[in-house]
CSV table of C-alpha atoms in Angstrom, one decimal:
chain,number,residue,atom,x,y,z
A,34,MET,CA,1.8,6.1,-0.8
A,35,ILE,CA,3.1,3.5,-3.2
A,36,ASN,CA,1.9,-0.1,-2.5
A,37,TYR,CA,4.3,-3.0,-2.7
A,38,TYR,CA,1.6,-5.7,-2.4
A,39,ASP,CA,2.7,-9.1,-1.4
A,40,LYS,CA,2.1,-11.1,-4.6
A,41,HIS,CA,1.4,-14.3,-2.6
A,42,LEU,CA,-1.3,-12.9,-0.4
A,43,PHE,CA,-5.0,-13.1,-1.1
A,44,ILE,CA,-7.2,-10.5,0.6
A,45,SER,CA,-11.0,-10.4,1.2
A,46,LYS,CA,-13.4,-7.9,-0.3
A,47,LYS,CA,-14.5,-7.0,3.3
A,48,LYS,CA,-11.0,-6.1,4.3
A,49,LEU,CA,-10.5,-3.9,1.2
A,50,ALA,CA,-13.7,-2.1,1.9
A,51,GLU,CA,-12.5,-1.5,5.5
A,52,LEU,CA,-9.1,-0.2,4.2
A,53,ALA,CA,-11.0,2.0,1.7
A,54,GLY,CA,-13.2,3.4,4.5
A,55,VAL,CA,-16.5,2.5,2.9
A,56,SER,CA,-19.3,0.0,3.7
A,57,ASP,CA,-19.3,-3.5,2.2
A,58,ARG,CA,-22.3,-2.6,0.1
A,59,THR,CA,-20.6,0.6,-1.4
A,60,PHE,CA,-17.5,-1.4,-2.1
A,61,ARG,CA,-19.5,-4.2,-3.9
A,62,ARG,CA,-21.3,-1.6,-6.0
A,63,TYR,CA,-17.9,-0.2,-7.0
A,64,LEU,CA,-16.7,-3.7,-7.9
A,65,ALA,CA,-19.8,-4.2,-10.1
A,66,THR,CA,-18.8,-1.2,-12.2
A,67,ARG,CA,-15.4,-3.0,-12.8
A,68,ARG,CA,-17.0,-6.3,-13.5
A,69,HIS,CA,-15.7,-6.5,-17.1
A,70,ILE,CA,-12.1,-6.0,-15.9
A,71,LEU,CA,-12.4,-8.6,-13.1
A,72,ASP,CA,-14.0,-11.0,-15.6
A,73,GLU,CA,-10.9,-10.7,-17.7
A,74,MET,CA,-8.8,-11.6,-14.7
A,75,GLY,CA,-10.9,-14.7,-14.2
A,76,ILE,CA,-12.5,-13.5,-10.9
A,77,SER,CA,-15.9,-14.8,-10.0
A,78,PRO,CA,-18.5,-12.2,-8.8
A,79,LYS,CA,-19.1,-14.4,-5.8
A,80,ALA,CA,-15.4,-14.7,-4.8
A,81,GLN,CA,-14.8,-13.6,-1.2
A,82,LEU,CA,-11.0,-13.6,-1.5
A,83,LEU,CA,-9.3,-11.7,-4.3
A,84,PRO,CA,-6.0,-12.7,-5.9
A,85,PRO,CA,-3.0,-10.4,-5.9
A,86,GLN,CA,-3.4,-9.1,-9.4
A,87,ALA,CA,-7.0,-8.0,-8.6
A,88,VAL,CA,-6.0,-6.4,-5.3
A,89,LYS,CA,-3.2,-4.5,-7.1
A,90,TYR,CA,-5.7,-3.2,-9.7
A,91,ILE,CA,-8.3,-2.3,-7.1
A,92,CYS,CA,-5.9,-0.5,-4.8
A,93,GLU,CA,-4.5,1.6,-7.7
A,94,ASP,CA,-8.0,2.3,-9.1
A,95,TYR,CA,-9.7,3.0,-5.8
A,96,CYS,CA,-6.6,4.7,-4.2
A,97,ILE,CA,-6.4,2.4,-1.3
A,98,ASP,CA,-3.2,2.6,0.8
A,99,LEU,CA,-2.2,-0.8,2.2
A,100,PRO,CA,-0.9,-1.1,5.8
A,101,PRO,CA,2.7,-2.4,6.1
A,102,GLU,CA,1.7,-5.8,7.2
A,103,LEU,CA,0.0,-6.4,3.8
A,104,GLN,CA,3.0,-5.1,1.8
A,105,ASN,CA,6.2,-7.0,0.8
A,106,GLN,CA,8.8,-5.4,3.1
A,107,GLN,CA,11.8,-6.7,1.2
A,108,VAL,CA,10.6,-5.0,-2.1
A,109,LEU,CA,9.7,-1.9,-0.2
A,110,GLU,CA,13.0,-1.6,1.3
A,111,LYS,CA,14.8,-2.1,-2.0
A,112,SER,CA,12.7,0.6,-3.7
A,113,PRO,CA,14.6,3.7,-4.8
A,114,ILE,CA,11.9,6.0,-3.5
A,115,TYR,CA,11.9,4.4,0.0
A,116,GLN,CA,15.8,4.5,0.0
A,117,LYS,CA,15.8,8.2,-1.0
A,118,LEU,CA,13.2,9.0,1.7
A,119,ILE,CA,15.2,7.3,4.4
A,120,ARG,CA,18.4,9.0,3.2
A,121,GLU,CA,16.6,12.4,3.5
A,122,LEU,CA,15.3,11.6,6.9
A,123,GLN,CA,18.7,10.6,8.0
A,124,MET,CA,20.3,13.8,6.6
A,125,THR,CA,18.0,16.4,8.2
A,126,THR,CA,15.9,16.8,11.3
A,127,TYR,CA,14.0,19.6,13.1
A,128,PHE,CA,15.8,20.4,16.3
A,129,ASN,CA,15.4,23.4,18.6
A,130,GLY,CA,13.3,25.4,16.1
A,131,GLU,CA,15.5,24.9,13.1
A,132,TRP,CA,16.4,22.3,10.5
A,133,THR,CA,19.7,20.6,11.4
A,134,ARG,CA,21.8,18.4,9.2
A,135,ILE,CA,22.7,15.0,10.7
A,136,THR,CA,26.0,13.4,9.8
A,137,GLU,CA,25.5,10.3,11.9
A,138,ILE,CA,22.6,8.6,13.5
A,139,PRO,CA,23.1,7.6,17.1
A,140,HIS,CA,22.5,3.9,17.9
A,141,ASP,CA,19.9,4.7,20.5
A,142,PHE,CA,17.9,6.8,18.0
């Protein structure tokens, strides 16, 4: 999954640990190994909320997939990857045991 993180949204270390599926302690030990990078970003070791640039780095480094509510939906919908996926889903579907090409999506779909 590609994250389109909302560049105006700060997120807590605890929430990131939860999204990563690890304990707070494990996540803080991971952050300690990245202390030199976070220091360059100007982030205090005691900070509870992380700024967007730190969240982006951590999500990419730790392979955390953000839920849709934490992503910028406008940027996501304009993404070429997202548009291609939607187009492919609109074009084909599995129906009655075989792949069927769809030419038009019904309004009640």
